[in-house]
Amino acid sequence: MTLLFTPLRIRSVTFRNRLWVSPMCMYSALDGVVQEWHHTHLAQFASGGAGLIVAEATAVVPEGRISPRDAGLWNDEQRDAWAPVVRSIHDRGAVAGIQLAHAGRKASTWWPWAPGRGSVPAEDGGWTTTAPSAIAFDGFAEPVALDAAGIDRVVDAFAASARRALDAGFDVLELHGAHGYLLHQFLSPLSNTRDDEYGGTLENRARLLLRVVDAVRAEAGDEVPLLVRISATDHADGGFTAEEAAVVGDWAAQHGADFIDVSSGGLVAHQRIETFPGYQVPLAETVRQGGRIPVSAVGLITAAEQAEQVLADGAADAIFAGREWLRDPHFALRAAHELGADADWPPQYERARWR
């Protein structure tokens, strides 16, 4: 049995393997309601053998959407639209997760193939964004700094969306604290210049994230796995560092998080990132602290042997991938064949099993 295809249990949930699908925005929702595209897009990965499929960044409030086309979970219509998607994932043997998010100062932007770039103006359906401080992301509109009541509303919104996600049938919740979005904006001194209890020291900058972890854990109870995605470095001078990420990961675990999903970047537009296969794996290893904190690794992990080696080296406990799943929705079945592992093949696909 390979490590990649060794089942993993977190709280009440058992994952059939450790090769998972990262949340990937589709920018295809209408008023936050997911469509048939999302159903087909996500179910195919379950047929392809994924252990966990985490649905895209899903906004907890309308103003938290990255774009007007983002998925949401701030009302019951959106909850009900997710339910058949979750059932399709379950019917194919995979675990269904969802990433709860608030884009902060990076909200109200054009989707990737839209005619415009940067912030969407009000006349085209855009809105005023919020952030820890009134500091704009490069090329975007200036946000409004959240006051104490606004921060409380954010915490409440994450908890309410978590409840809707569980009612829709999701097995796993992930909090998006990475890629320059709101929770990350509070963590980084480059975007957080507050002088109150949410700014200054690392403990203060992590306060909102930990409040959200507490609120979501209280809503989810003791049986539901809770992941937190963090950017372990801003790739910018004076920004959030891997060493700080390790501390925050430890704090999140103490507050009820089960797994840290380690990524990087997204906070500033001028970051310079040297990418190569597995380029973010050392960050996961740093946050993992020798196995003290369970983590997942991501970042140009595209081959079965590569993913297996990351686990064998003790750098991570599971593997997330994105683009490789888009290129091959049967990535897990292919990886199992290449590693000589036994995978959970759909009976409809048995005739195609490699011998």
PDB file of C-alpha atoms in Angstrom, residues 81-239:
ATOM      1  CA  ALA A  81     -28.332  24.477  -5.193  1.00  0.00           C
ATOM      2  CA  TRP A  82     -25.231  22.924  -3.607  1.00  0.00           C
ATOM      3  CA  ALA A  83     -27.104  19.878  -2.258  1.00  0.00           C
ATOM      4  CA  PRO A  84     -27.357  17.876  -5.532  1.00  0.00           C
ATOM      5  CA  VAL A  85     -23.700  18.600  -6.274  1.00  0.00           C
ATOM      6  CA  VAL A  86     -22.750  17.125  -2.909  1.00  0.00           C
ATOM      7  CA  ARG A  87     -24.921  14.062  -3.525  1.00  0.00           C
ATOM      8  CA  SER A  88     -23.180  13.428  -6.842  1.00  0.00           C
ATOM      9  CA  ILE A  89     -19.787  13.532  -5.145  1.00  0.00           C
ATOM     10  CA  HIS A  90     -20.958  11.127  -2.455  1.00  0.00           C
ATOM     11  CA  ASP A  91     -22.517   8.772  -5.009  1.00  0.00           C
ATOM     12  CA  ARG A  92     -19.073   8.415  -6.580  1.00  0.00           C
ATOM     13  CA  GLY A  93     -17.310   7.588  -3.316  1.00  0.00           C
ATOM     14  CA  ALA A  94     -15.511  10.851  -2.559  1.00  0.00           C
ATOM     15  CA  VAL A  95     -15.704  13.240   0.394  1.00  0.00           C
ATOM     16  CA  ALA A  96     -17.218  16.662  -0.295  1.00  0.00           C
ATOM     17  CA  GLY A  97     -15.692  19.819   1.130  1.00  0.00           C
ATOM     18  CA  ILE A  98     -16.290  23.505   0.580  1.00  0.00           C
ATOM     19  CA  GLN A  99     -14.053  26.532   1.017  1.00  0.00           C
ATOM     20  CA  LEU A 100     -15.745  29.423   2.830  1.00  0.00           C
ATOM     21  CA  ALA A 101     -14.300  32.776   1.844  1.00  0.00           C
ATOM     22  CA  HIS A 102     -14.392  36.553   1.975  1.00  0.00           C
ATOM     23  CA  ALA A 103     -12.310  38.374  -0.616  1.00  0.00           C
ATOM     24  CA  GLY A 104     -11.933  41.626   1.328  1.00  0.00           C
ATOM     25  CA  ARG A 105     -10.108  44.275  -0.708  1.00  0.00           C
ATOM     26  CA  LYS A 106      -9.763  41.829  -3.635  1.00  0.00           C
ATOM     27  CA  ALA A 107     -13.545  41.573  -4.070  1.00  0.00           C
ATOM     28  CA  SER A 108     -15.690  43.167  -6.781  1.00  0.00           C
ATOM     29  CA  THR A 109     -13.250  42.359  -9.607  1.00  0.00           C
ATOM     30  CA  TRP A 110     -13.761  41.195 -13.162  1.00  0.00           C
ATOM     31  CA  TRP A 111     -13.644  37.452 -13.777  1.00  0.00           C
ATOM     32  CA  PRO A 112     -10.636  36.229 -15.804  1.00  0.00           C
ATOM     33  CA  TRP A 113     -12.234  36.239 -19.265  1.00  0.00           C
ATOM     34  CA  ALA A 114     -14.285  39.407 -18.785  1.00  0.00           C
ATOM     35  CA  PRO A 115     -13.589  42.403 -21.035  1.00  0.00           C
ATOM     36  CA  GLY A 116     -12.433  44.514 -18.096  1.00  0.00           C
ATOM     37  CA  ARG A 117      -9.635  44.259 -15.551  1.00  0.00           C
ATOM     38  CA  GLY A 118      -9.339  45.360 -11.948  1.00  0.00           C
ATOM     39  CA  SER A 119     -12.331  46.509  -9.899  1.00  0.00           C
ATOM     40  CA  VAL A 120     -15.838  46.345 -11.330  1.00  0.00           C
ATOM     41  CA  PRO A 121     -17.422  49.821 -11.246  1.00  0.00           C
ATOM     42  CA  ALA A 122     -20.765  50.319  -9.535  1.00  0.00           C
ATOM     43  CA  GLU A 123     -22.567  50.896 -12.835  1.00  0.00           C
ATOM     44  CA  ASP A 124     -21.491  47.414 -13.947  1.00  0.00           C
ATOM     45  CA  GLY A 125     -22.588  45.698 -10.748  1.00  0.00           C
ATOM     46  CA  GLY A 126     -19.559  46.335  -8.545  1.00  0.00           C
ATOM     47  CA  TRP A 127     -19.541  47.349  -4.885  1.00  0.00           C
ATOM     48  CA  THR A 128     -17.413  48.981  -2.196  1.00  0.00           C
ATOM     49  CA  THR A 129     -14.953  46.519  -0.671  1.00  0.00           C
ATOM     50  CA  THR A 130     -13.766  46.131   2.916  1.00  0.00           C
ATOM     51  CA  ALA A 131     -10.398  45.292   4.452  1.00  0.00           C
ATOM     52  CA  PRO A 132      -8.463  45.547   7.718  1.00  0.00           C
ATOM     53  CA  SER A 133      -7.059  48.908   6.572  1.00  0.00           C
ATOM     54  CA  ALA A 134      -7.938  51.337   3.797  1.00  0.00           C
ATOM     55  CA  ILE A 135      -5.059  50.142   1.618  1.00  0.00           C
ATOM     56  CA  ALA A 136      -5.882  49.123  -1.939  1.00  0.00           C
ATOM     57  CA  PHE A 137      -4.544  46.049  -3.666  1.00  0.00           C
ATOM     58  CA  ASP A 138      -2.409  47.233  -6.584  1.00  0.00           C
ATOM     59  CA  GLY A 139      -4.689  48.397  -9.394  1.00  0.00           C
ATOM     60  CA  PHE A 140      -7.925  47.905  -7.438  1.00  0.00           C
ATOM     61  CA  ALA A 141     -10.281  50.382  -5.776  1.00  0.00           C
ATOM     62  CA  GLU A 142      -9.515  51.521  -2.250  1.00  0.00           C
ATOM     63  CA  PRO A 143     -11.433  49.530   0.398  1.00  0.00           C
ATOM     64  CA  VAL A 144     -13.134  50.749   3.555  1.00  0.00           C
ATOM     65  CA  ALA A 145     -11.510  49.627   6.812  1.00  0.00           C
ATOM     66  CA  LEU A 146     -13.757  47.358   8.861  1.00  0.00           C
ATOM     67  CA  ASP A 147     -14.835  48.653  12.240  1.00  0.00           C
ATOM     68  CA  ALA A 148     -15.457  46.402  15.252  1.00  0.00           C
ATOM     69  CA  ALA A 149     -19.096  45.805  14.321  1.00  0.00           C
ATOM     70  CA  GLY A 150     -18.098  44.951  10.760  1.00  0.00           C
ATOM     71  CA  ILE A 151     -15.580  42.404  12.023  1.00  0.00           C
ATOM     72  CA  ASP A 152     -18.255  40.839  14.208  1.00  0.00           C
ATOM     73  CA  ARG A 153     -20.525  40.551  11.156  1.00  0.00           C
ATOM     74  CA  VAL A 154     -17.777  38.761   9.245  1.00  0.00           C
ATOM     75  CA  VAL A 155     -17.389  36.191  12.031  1.00  0.00           C
ATOM     76  CA  ASP A 156     -21.146  35.653  12.179  1.00  0.00           C
ATOM     77  CA  ALA A 157     -21.324  35.275   8.394  1.00  0.00           C
ATOM     78  CA  PHE A 158     -18.693  32.523   8.358  1.00  0.00           C
ATOM     79  CA  ALA A 159     -20.618  30.635  11.037  1.00  0.00           C
ATOM     80  CA  ALA A 160     -23.950  31.015   9.218  1.00  0.00           C
ATOM     81  CA  SER A 161     -22.434  29.839   5.939  1.00  0.00           C
ATOM     82  CA  ALA A 162     -20.860  26.877   7.695  1.00  0.00           C
ATOM     83  CA  ARG A 163     -24.314  25.848   8.924  1.00  0.00           C
ATOM     84  CA  ARG A 164     -25.739  26.102   5.399  1.00  0.00           C
ATOM     85  CA  ALA A 165     -22.825  24.078   4.027  1.00  0.00           C
ATOM     86  CA  LEU A 166     -23.462  21.296   6.529  1.00  0.00           C
ATOM     87  CA  ASP A 167     -27.186  21.386   5.797  1.00  0.00           C
ATOM     88  CA  ALA A 168     -26.341  20.985   2.096  1.00  0.00           C
ATOM     89  CA  GLY A 169     -24.479  17.796   2.990  1.00  0.00           C
ATOM     90  CA  PHE A 170     -20.833  18.857   2.893  1.00  0.00           C
ATOM     91  CA  ASP A 171     -18.557  16.654   4.999  1.00  0.00           C
ATOM     92  CA  VAL A 172     -15.577  19.015   5.344  1.00  0.00           C
ATOM     93  CA  LEU A 173     -15.255  22.767   5.820  1.00  0.00           C
ATOM     94  CA  GLU A 174     -12.256  24.849   4.789  1.00  0.00           C
ATOM     95  CA  LEU A 175     -11.621  28.479   5.731  1.00  0.00           C
ATOM     96  CA  HIS A 176      -9.858  30.571   3.098  1.00  0.00           C
ATOM     97  CA  GLY A 177      -7.077  32.407   4.909  1.00  0.00           C
ATOM     98  CA  ALA A 178      -4.748  32.632   1.903  1.00  0.00           C
ATOM     99  CA  HIS A 179      -4.100  34.266  -1.484  1.00  0.00           C
ATOM    100  CA  GLY A 180      -4.558  37.837  -0.352  1.00  0.00           C
ATOM    101  CA  TYR A 181      -8.197  37.550   0.690  1.00  0.00           C
ATOM    102  CA  LEU A 182      -9.707  39.000   3.853  1.00  0.00           C
ATOM    103  CA  LEU A 183      -8.386  36.638   6.540  1.00  0.00           C
ATOM    104  CA  HIS A 184      -4.945  36.759   4.929  1.00  0.00           C
ATOM    105  CA  GLN A 185      -5.171  40.551   4.717  1.00  0.00           C
ATOM    106  CA  PHE A 186      -5.505  40.638   8.496  1.00  0.00           C
ATOM    107  CA  LEU A 187      -2.528  38.274   8.923  1.00  0.00           C
ATOM    108  CA  SER A 188      -0.099  40.300   6.806  1.00  0.00           C
ATOM    109  CA  PRO A 189       1.513  43.514   8.080  1.00  0.00           C
ATOM    110  CA  LEU A 190       1.593  44.723   4.465  1.00  0.00           C
ATOM    111  CA  SER A 191      -2.194  45.051   4.362  1.00  0.00           C
ATOM    112  CA  ASN A 192      -2.960  45.366   8.074  1.00  0.00           C
ATOM    113  CA  THR A 193      -1.754  48.601   9.664  1.00  0.00           C
ATOM    114  CA  ARG A 194      -4.400  48.738  12.382  1.00  0.00           C
ATOM    115  CA  ASP A 195      -3.500  49.972  15.879  1.00  0.00           C
ATOM    116  CA  ASP A 196      -6.305  48.171  17.721  1.00  0.00           C
ATOM    117  CA  GLU A 197      -6.621  44.574  18.955  1.00  0.00           C
ATOM    118  CA  TYR A 198      -6.596  43.312  15.342  1.00  0.00           C
ATOM    119  CA  GLY A 199      -3.313  44.891  14.302  1.00  0.00           C
ATOM    120  CA  GLY A 200       0.343  45.090  15.232  1.00  0.00           C
ATOM    121  CA  THR A 201       1.543  41.865  16.833  1.00  0.00           C
ATOM    122  CA  LEU A 202       1.108  38.480  15.185  1.00  0.00           C
ATOM    123  CA  GLU A 203      -1.310  37.513  17.943  1.00  0.00           C
ATOM    124  CA  ASN A 204      -3.476  40.525  17.111  1.00  0.00           C
ATOM    125  CA  ARG A 205      -3.245  40.011  13.348  1.00  0.00           C
ATOM    126  CA  ALA A 206      -4.336  36.381  13.773  1.00  0.00           C
ATOM    127  CA  ARG A 207      -7.248  37.299  16.030  1.00  0.00           C
ATOM    128  CA  LEU A 208      -9.902  37.419  13.292  1.00  0.00           C
ATOM    129  CA  LEU A 209      -8.829  34.096  11.779  1.00  0.00           C
ATOM    130  CA  LEU A 210      -8.941  32.417  15.180  1.00  0.00           C
ATOM    131  CA  ARG A 211     -12.327  33.945  15.981  1.00  0.00           C
ATOM    132  CA  VAL A 212     -13.633  32.503  12.711  1.00  0.00           C
ATOM    133  CA  VAL A 213     -12.129  29.090  13.528  1.00  0.00           C
ATOM    134  CA  ASP A 214     -13.844  29.199  16.931  1.00  0.00           C
ATOM    135  CA  ALA A 215     -17.204  30.228  15.450  1.00  0.00           C
ATOM    136  CA  VAL A 216     -17.146  27.622  12.687  1.00  0.00           C
ATOM    137  CA  ARG A 217     -16.007  24.856  15.026  1.00  0.00           C
ATOM    138  CA  ALA A 218     -18.859  25.732  17.403  1.00  0.00           C
ATOM    139  CA  GLU A 219     -21.332  25.528  14.520  1.00  0.00           C
ATOM    140  CA  ALA A 220     -19.851  22.322  13.106  1.00  0.00           C
ATOM    141  CA  GLY A 221     -19.576  20.392  16.370  1.00  0.00           C
ATOM    142  CA  ASP A 222     -16.998  17.736  17.122  1.00  0.00           C
ATOM    143  CA  GLU A 223     -17.441  15.409  14.126  1.00  0.00           C
ATOM    144  CA  VAL A 224     -16.730  17.663  11.133  1.00  0.00           C
ATOM    145  CA  PRO A 225     -13.160  18.107   9.830  1.00  0.00           C
ATOM    146  CA  LEU A 226     -12.077  21.743   9.578  1.00  0.00           C
ATOM    147  CA  LEU A 227      -9.259  22.832   7.272  1.00  0.00           C
ATOM    148  CA  VAL A 228      -7.618  26.250   7.124  1.00  0.00           C
ATOM    149  CA  ARG A 229      -5.843  27.359   3.951  1.00  0.00           C
ATOM    150  CA  ILE A 230      -3.004  29.823   4.562  1.00  0.00           C
ATOM    151  CA  SER A 231      -0.414  31.532   2.412  1.00  0.00           C
ATOM    152  CA  ALA A 232       2.766  30.615   4.269  1.00  0.00           C
ATOM    153  CA  THR A 233       4.626  33.531   2.753  1.00  0.00           C
ATOM    154  CA  ASP A 234       3.696  36.745   0.955  1.00  0.00           C
ATOM    155  CA  HIS A 235       6.824  36.478  -1.223  1.00  0.00           C
ATOM    156  CA  ALA A 236       7.395  40.143  -0.369  1.00  0.00           C
ATOM    157  CA  ASP A 237       9.711  42.040   1.963  1.00  0.00           C
ATOM    158  CA  GLY A 238       8.084  42.812   5.288  1.00  0.00           C
ATOM    159  CA  GLY A 239       5.201  40.431   4.688  1.00  0.00           C
TER     160      GLY A 239
END
